[in-house]
GROMACS .gro file of C-alpha atoms in nm:
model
  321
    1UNK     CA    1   4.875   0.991  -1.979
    2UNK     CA    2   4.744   1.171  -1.671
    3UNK     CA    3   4.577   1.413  -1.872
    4UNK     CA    4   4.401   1.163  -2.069
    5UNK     CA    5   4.312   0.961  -1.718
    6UNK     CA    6   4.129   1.265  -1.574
    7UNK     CA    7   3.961   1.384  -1.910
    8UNK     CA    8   3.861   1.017  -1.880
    9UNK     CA    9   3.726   1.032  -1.464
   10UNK     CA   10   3.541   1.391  -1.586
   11UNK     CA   11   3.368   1.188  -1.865
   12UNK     CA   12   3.264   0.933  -1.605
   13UNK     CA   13   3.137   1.181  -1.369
   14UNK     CA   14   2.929   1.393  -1.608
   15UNK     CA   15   2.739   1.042  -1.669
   16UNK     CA   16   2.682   0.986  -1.313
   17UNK     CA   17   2.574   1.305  -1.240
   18UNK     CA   18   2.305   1.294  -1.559
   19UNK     CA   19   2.209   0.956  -1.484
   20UNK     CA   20   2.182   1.093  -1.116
   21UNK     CA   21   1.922   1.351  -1.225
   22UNK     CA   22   1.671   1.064  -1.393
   23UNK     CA   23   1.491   0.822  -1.190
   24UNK     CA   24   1.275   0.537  -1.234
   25UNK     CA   25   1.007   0.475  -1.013
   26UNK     CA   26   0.879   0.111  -1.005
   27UNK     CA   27   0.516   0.107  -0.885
   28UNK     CA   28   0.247  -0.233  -0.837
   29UNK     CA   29  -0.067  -0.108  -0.945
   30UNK     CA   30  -0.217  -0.076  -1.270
   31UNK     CA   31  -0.173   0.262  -1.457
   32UNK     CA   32  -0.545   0.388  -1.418
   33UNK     CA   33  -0.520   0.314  -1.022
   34UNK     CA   34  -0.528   0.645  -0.853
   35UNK     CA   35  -0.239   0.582  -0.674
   36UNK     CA   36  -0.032   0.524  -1.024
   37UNK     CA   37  -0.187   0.837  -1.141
   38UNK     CA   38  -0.126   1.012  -0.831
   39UNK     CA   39   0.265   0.899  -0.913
   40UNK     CA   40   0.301   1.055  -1.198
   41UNK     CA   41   0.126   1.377  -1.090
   42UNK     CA   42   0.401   1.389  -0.828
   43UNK     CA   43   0.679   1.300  -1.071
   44UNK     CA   44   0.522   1.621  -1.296
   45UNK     CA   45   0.542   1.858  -0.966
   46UNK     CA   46   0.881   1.717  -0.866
   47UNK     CA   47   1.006   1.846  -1.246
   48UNK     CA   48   0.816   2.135  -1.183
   49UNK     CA   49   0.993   2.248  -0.838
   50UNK     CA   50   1.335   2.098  -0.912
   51UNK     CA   51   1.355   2.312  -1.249
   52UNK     CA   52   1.424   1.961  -1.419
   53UNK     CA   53   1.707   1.845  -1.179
   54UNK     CA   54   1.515   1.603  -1.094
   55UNK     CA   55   1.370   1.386  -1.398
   56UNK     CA   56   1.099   1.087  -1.243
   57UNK     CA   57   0.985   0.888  -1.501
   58UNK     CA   58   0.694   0.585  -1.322
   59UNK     CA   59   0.681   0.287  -1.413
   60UNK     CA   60   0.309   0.108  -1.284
   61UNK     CA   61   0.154  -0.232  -1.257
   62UNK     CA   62   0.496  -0.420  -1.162
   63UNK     CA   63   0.636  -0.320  -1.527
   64UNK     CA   64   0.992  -0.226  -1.356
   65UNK     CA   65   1.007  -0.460  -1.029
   66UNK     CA   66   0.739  -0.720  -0.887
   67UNK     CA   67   0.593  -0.563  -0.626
   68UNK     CA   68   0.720  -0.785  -0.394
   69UNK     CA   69   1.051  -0.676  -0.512
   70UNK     CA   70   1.008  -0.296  -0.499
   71UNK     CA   71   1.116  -0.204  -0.167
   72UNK     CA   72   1.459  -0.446  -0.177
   73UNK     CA   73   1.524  -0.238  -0.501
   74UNK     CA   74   1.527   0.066  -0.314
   75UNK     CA   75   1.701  -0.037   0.015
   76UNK     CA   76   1.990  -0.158  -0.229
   77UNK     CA   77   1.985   0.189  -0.484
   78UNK     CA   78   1.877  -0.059  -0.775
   79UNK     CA   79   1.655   0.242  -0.842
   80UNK     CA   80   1.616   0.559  -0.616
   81UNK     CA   81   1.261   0.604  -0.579
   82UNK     CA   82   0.933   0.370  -0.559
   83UNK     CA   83   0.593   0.303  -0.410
   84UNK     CA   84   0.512   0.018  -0.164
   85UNK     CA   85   0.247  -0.124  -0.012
   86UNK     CA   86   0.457  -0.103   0.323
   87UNK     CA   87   0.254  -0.329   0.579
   88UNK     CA   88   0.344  -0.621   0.321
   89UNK     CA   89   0.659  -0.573   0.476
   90UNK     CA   90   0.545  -0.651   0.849
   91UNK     CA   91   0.688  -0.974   0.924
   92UNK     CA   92   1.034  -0.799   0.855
   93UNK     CA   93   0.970  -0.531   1.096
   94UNK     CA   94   0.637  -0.566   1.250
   95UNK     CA   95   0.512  -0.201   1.348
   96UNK     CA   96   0.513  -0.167   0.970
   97UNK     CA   97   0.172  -0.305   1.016
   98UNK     CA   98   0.037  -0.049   1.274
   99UNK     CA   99  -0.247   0.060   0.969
  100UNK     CA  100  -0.320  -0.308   0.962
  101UNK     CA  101  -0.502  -0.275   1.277
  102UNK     CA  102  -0.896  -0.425   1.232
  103UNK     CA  103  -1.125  -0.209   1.355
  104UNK     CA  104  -0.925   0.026   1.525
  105UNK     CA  105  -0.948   0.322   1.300
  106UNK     CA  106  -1.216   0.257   1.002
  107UNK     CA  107  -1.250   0.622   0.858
  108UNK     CA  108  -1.022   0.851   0.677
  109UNK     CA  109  -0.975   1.067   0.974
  110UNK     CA  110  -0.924   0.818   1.217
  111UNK     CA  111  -0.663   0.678   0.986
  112UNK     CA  112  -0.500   0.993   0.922
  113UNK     CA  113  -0.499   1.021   1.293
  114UNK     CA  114  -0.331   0.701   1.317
  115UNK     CA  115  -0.114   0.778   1.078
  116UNK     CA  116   0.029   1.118   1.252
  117UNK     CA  117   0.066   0.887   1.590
  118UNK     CA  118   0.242   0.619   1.357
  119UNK     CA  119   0.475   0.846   1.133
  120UNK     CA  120   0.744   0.914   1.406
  121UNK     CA  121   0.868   0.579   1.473
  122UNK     CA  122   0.739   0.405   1.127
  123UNK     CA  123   1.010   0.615   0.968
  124UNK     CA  124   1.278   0.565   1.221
  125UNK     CA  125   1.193   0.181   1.144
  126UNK     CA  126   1.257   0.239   0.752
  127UNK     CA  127   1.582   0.480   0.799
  128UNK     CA  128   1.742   0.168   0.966
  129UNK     CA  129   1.641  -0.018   0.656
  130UNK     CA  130   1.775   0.280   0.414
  131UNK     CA  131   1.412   0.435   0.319
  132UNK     CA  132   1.310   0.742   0.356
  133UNK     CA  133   0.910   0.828   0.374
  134UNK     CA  134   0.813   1.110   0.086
  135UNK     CA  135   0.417   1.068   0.130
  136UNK     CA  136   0.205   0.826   0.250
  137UNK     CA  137  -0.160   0.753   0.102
  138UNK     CA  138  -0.424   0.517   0.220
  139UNK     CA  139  -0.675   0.264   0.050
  140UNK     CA  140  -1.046   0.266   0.072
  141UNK     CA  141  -1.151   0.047   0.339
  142UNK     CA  142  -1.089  -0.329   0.365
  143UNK     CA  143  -1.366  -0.571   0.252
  144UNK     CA  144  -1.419  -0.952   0.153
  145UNK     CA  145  -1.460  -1.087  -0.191
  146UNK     CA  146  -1.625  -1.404  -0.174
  147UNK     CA  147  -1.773  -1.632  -0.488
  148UNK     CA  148  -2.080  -1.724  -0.290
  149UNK     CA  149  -2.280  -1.589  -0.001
  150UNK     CA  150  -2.106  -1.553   0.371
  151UNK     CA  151  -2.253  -1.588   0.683
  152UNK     CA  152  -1.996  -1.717   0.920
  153UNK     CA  153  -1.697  -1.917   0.900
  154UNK     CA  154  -1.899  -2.212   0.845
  155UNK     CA  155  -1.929  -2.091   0.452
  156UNK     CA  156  -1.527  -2.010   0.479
  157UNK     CA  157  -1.363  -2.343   0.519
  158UNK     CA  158  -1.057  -2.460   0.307
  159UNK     CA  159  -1.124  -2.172   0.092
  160UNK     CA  160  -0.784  -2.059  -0.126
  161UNK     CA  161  -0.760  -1.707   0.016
  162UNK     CA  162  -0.535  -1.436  -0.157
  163UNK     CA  163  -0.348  -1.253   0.143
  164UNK     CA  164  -0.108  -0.955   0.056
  165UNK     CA  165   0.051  -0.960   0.433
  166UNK     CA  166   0.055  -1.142   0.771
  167UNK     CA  167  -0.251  -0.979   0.889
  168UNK     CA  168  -0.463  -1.102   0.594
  169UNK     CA  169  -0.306  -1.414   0.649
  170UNK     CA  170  -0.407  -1.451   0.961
  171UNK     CA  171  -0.729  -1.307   0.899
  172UNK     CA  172  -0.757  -1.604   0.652
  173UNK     CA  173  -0.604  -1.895   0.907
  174UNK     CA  174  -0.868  -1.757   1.183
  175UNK     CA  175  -1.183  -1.820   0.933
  176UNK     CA  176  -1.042  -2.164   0.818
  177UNK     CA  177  -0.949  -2.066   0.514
  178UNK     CA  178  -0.590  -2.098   0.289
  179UNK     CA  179  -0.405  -1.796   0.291
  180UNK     CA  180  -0.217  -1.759  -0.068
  181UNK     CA  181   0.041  -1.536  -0.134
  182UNK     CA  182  -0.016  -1.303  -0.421
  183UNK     CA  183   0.020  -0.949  -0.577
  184UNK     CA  184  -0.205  -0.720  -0.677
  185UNK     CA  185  -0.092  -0.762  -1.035
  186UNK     CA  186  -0.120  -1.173  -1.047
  187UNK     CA  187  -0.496  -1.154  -0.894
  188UNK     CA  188  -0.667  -1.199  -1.223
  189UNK     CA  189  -0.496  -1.500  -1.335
  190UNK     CA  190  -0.493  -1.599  -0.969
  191UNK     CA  191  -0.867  -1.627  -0.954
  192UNK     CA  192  -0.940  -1.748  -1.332
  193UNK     CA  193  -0.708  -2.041  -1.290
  194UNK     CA  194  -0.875  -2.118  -0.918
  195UNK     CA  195  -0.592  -2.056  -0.716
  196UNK     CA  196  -0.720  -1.803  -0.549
  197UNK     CA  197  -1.087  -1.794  -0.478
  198UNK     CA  198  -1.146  -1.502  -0.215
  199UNK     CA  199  -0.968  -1.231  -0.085
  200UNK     CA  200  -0.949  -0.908   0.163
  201UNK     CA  201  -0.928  -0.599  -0.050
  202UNK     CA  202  -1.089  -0.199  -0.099
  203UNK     CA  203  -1.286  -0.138  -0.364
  204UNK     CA  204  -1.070  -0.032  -0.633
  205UNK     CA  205  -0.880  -0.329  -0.641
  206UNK     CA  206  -1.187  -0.514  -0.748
  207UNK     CA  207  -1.288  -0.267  -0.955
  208UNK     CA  208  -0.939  -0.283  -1.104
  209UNK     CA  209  -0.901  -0.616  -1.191
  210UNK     CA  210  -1.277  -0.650  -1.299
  211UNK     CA  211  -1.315  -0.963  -1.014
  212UNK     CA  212  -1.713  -0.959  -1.108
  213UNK     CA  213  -1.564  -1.184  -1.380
  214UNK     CA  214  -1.506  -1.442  -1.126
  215UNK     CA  215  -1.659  -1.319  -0.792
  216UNK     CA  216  -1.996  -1.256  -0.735
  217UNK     CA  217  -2.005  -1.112  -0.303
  218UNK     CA  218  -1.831  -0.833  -0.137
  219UNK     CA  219  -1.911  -0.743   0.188
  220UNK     CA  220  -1.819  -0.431   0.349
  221UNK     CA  221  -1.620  -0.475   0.622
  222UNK     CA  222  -1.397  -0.152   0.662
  223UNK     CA  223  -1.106  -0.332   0.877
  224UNK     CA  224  -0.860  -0.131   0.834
  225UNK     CA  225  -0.706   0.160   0.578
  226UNK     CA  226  -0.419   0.013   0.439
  227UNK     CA  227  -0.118   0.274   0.288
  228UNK     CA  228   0.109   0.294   0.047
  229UNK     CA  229   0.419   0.455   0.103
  230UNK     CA  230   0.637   0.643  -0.184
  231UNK     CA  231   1.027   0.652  -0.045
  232UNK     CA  232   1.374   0.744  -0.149
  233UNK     CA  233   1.718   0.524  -0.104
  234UNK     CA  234   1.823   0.674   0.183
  235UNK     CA  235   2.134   0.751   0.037
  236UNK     CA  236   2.071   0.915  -0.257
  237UNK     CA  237   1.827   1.122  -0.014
  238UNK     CA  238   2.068   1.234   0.174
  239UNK     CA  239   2.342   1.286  -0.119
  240UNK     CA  240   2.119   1.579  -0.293
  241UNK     CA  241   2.128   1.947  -0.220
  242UNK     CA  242   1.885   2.144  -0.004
  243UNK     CA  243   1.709   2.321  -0.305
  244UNK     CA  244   1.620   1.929  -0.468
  245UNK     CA  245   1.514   1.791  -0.145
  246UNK     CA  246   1.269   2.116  -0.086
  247UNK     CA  247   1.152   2.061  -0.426
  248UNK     CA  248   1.096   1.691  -0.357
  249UNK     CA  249   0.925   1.763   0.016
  250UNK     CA  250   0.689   2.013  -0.179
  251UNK     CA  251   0.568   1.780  -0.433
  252UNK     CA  252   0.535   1.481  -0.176
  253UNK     CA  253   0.316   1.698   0.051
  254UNK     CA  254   0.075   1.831  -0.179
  255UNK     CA  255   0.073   1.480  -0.385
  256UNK     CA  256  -0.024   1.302  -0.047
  257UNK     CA  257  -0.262   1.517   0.062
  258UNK     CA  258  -0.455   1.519  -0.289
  259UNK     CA  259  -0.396   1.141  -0.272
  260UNK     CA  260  -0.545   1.104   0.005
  261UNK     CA  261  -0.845   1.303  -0.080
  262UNK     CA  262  -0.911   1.147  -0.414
  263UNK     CA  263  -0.967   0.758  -0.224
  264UNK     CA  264  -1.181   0.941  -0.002
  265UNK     CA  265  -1.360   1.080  -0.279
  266UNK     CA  266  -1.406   0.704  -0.507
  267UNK     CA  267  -1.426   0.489  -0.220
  268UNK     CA  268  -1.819   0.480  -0.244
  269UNK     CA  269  -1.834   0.496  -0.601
  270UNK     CA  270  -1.608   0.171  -0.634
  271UNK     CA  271  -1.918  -0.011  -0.476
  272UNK     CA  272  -2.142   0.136  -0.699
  273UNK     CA  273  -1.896  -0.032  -1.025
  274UNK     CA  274  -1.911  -0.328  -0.815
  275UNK     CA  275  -2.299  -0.362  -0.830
  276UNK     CA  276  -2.358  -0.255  -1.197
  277UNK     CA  277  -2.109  -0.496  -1.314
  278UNK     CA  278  -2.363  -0.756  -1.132
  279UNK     CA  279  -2.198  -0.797  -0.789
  280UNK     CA  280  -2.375  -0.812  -0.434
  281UNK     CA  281  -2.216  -0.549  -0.198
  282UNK     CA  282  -2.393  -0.536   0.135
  283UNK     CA  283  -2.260  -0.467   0.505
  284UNK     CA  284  -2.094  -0.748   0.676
  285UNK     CA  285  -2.345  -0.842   0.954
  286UNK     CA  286  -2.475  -1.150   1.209
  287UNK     CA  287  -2.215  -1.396   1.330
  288UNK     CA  288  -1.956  -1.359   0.990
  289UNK     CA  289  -1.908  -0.923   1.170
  290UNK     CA  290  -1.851  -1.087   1.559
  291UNK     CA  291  -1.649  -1.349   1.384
  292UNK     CA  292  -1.438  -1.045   1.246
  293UNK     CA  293  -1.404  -0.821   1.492
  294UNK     CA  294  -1.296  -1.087   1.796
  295UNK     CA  295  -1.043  -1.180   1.540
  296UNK     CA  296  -0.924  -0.839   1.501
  297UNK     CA  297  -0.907  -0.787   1.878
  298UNK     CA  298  -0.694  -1.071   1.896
  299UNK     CA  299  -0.465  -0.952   1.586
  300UNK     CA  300  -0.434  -0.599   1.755
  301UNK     CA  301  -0.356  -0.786   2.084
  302UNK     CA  302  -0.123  -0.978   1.961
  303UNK     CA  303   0.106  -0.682   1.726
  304UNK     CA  304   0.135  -0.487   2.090
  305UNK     CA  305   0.247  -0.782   2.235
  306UNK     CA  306   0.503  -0.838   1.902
  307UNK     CA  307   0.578  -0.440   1.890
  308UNK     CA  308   0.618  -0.354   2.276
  309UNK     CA  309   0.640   0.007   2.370
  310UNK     CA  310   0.619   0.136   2.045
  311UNK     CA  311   0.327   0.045   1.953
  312UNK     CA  312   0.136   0.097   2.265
  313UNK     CA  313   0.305   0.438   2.178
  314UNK     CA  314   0.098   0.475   1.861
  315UNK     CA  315  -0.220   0.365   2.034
  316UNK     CA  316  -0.244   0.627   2.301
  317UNK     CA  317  -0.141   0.899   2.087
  318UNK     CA  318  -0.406   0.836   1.900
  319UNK     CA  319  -0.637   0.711   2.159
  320UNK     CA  320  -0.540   1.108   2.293
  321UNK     CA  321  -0.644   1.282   1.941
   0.00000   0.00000   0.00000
């Protein structure tokens, strides 16, 4: 009988370990996003440097989890490894939203910059919540889709406003407009079927879900970089050897770094789709740009005052780049 017991314990330990060595890897953008395609060149390196002890297999555009859902997943080990659009996560822990920022770093380098004054105490944040930080890659620059043309909040009011966090929210409340909650992956249906009509995004997102169907205005705004953030379960992080963990680090670096430099390189030529498919892209300007950036004064105002130390931290670190 005792035999039979641990023959039995073995058996359930060899599938452990083999389930162990494949992961999913729920994702919330489409499959031709760059960021989905970035995932899956990392999932390729991370075979690559593990020698196949570590088997990702990526699952985009919400297929797996919501994206909403994606970063409980993770905390709880219902899967090991995902990507997150992290600042959506900012009313849980608010210096989550430090690349939420408007105006206070509006190119790549500032935002990198940011990001290097940010990484420190962002990931001590997410190790209390069970996340580890892989790589980290940002968005083009934040603009507004409108259906008509935008001079001030005048043209704004009781607009149905798709917000992905609390700072588009409240970018939304400021210019008297109704902030919706939706992901990326509901924001077709959410503007055929009216319930969303505008909405603060980069280029590729428009470009992605083809919003010259329903949209006719975007106005370039650059407010902030947004990131996503690809993490492990803490646990199982912690639980594999030093060979799969370099193999993982290696492939995470090189991943975010090319990331990063391929939504440098489309973030002009998103536009450019933008205006052949018959949309107007032009420069925020006049009162709708002091509009913006006194609200964003007041948003960045208000996280130090909801962050403390921490985030005045982040601000003169990179205030001292």
């Amino acid at each position: 009988m005792k035999s039979v017991s641990t023959l039995s314990l073995l058996i359930a330990l060899g599938a452990t370990s083999a389930l162990a060595e494949k992961w999913d890897m729920p994702t919330a953008y489409s499959a031709s996003n760059y960021h989905s395609e970035m995932a899956v060149a990392f999932a390729d390196k991370v075979r690559d440097y593990t020698d196949g002890a570590v088997d990702i297999t990526v699952h985009p555009g919400g297929s797996l989890y919501g994206g909403a859902e994606i970063k409980r997943a993770l905390q709880t080990g219902q899967v090991p490894i995902g990507e997150r659009f992290m600042s959506a996560h900012a009313n849980e822990s608010p210096i989550l939203g430090w690349d939420n920022l408007p105006f206070v770093a509006t190119t790549y380098a500032d935002n990198e910059a940011l990001w290097q004054a940010a990484k420190g105490p962002v990931n001590e944040a997410l190790a209390e919540q069970n996340l580890v930080t892989l790589y980290s890659c940002p968005w083009p620059g934040q603009g507004f889709y409108f259906k008509k043309e935008v001079g001030s909040s005048d043209d704004t009011q009781g607009i149905k406003f798709r917000s992905y966090n609390t700072a588009t929210a409240t970018f939304a409340e400021q210019l008297g407009m109704i902030p919706v909650q939706i992901e990326a992956a509901e924001l077709s249906q959410a503007l055929a079927t009216g319930v969303a009509e505008a909405f603060i995004s980069s280029g590729s997102t428009g470009y992605d879900r083809k919003v010259w169907e329903h949209l006719s205005h975007y106005y370039k705004v650059n407010a902030w970089l947004p990131r996503n953030y690809v993490m492990v379960n803490k646990g199982i992080w912690d639980g594999l050897d030093d060979t799969a963990k370099a193999g993982l680090q290696k492939a995470a670096d090189e991943t975010g770094a090319a990331c990063l430099a391929k939504s440098e390189e489309l973030a002009n030529w998103y536009f450019e789709q933008l205006e052949a498919n018959g949309m107007t892209v032009e420069d925020a300007k006049g009162s709708f740009k002091e509009e913006l950036e006194t609200i964003g004064a007041k948003m960045t105002a208000e996280w130090l005052e909801t962050v403390g130390e921490d985030g005045q931290a982040i601000l003169d670190a990179f205030a001292a780049k």
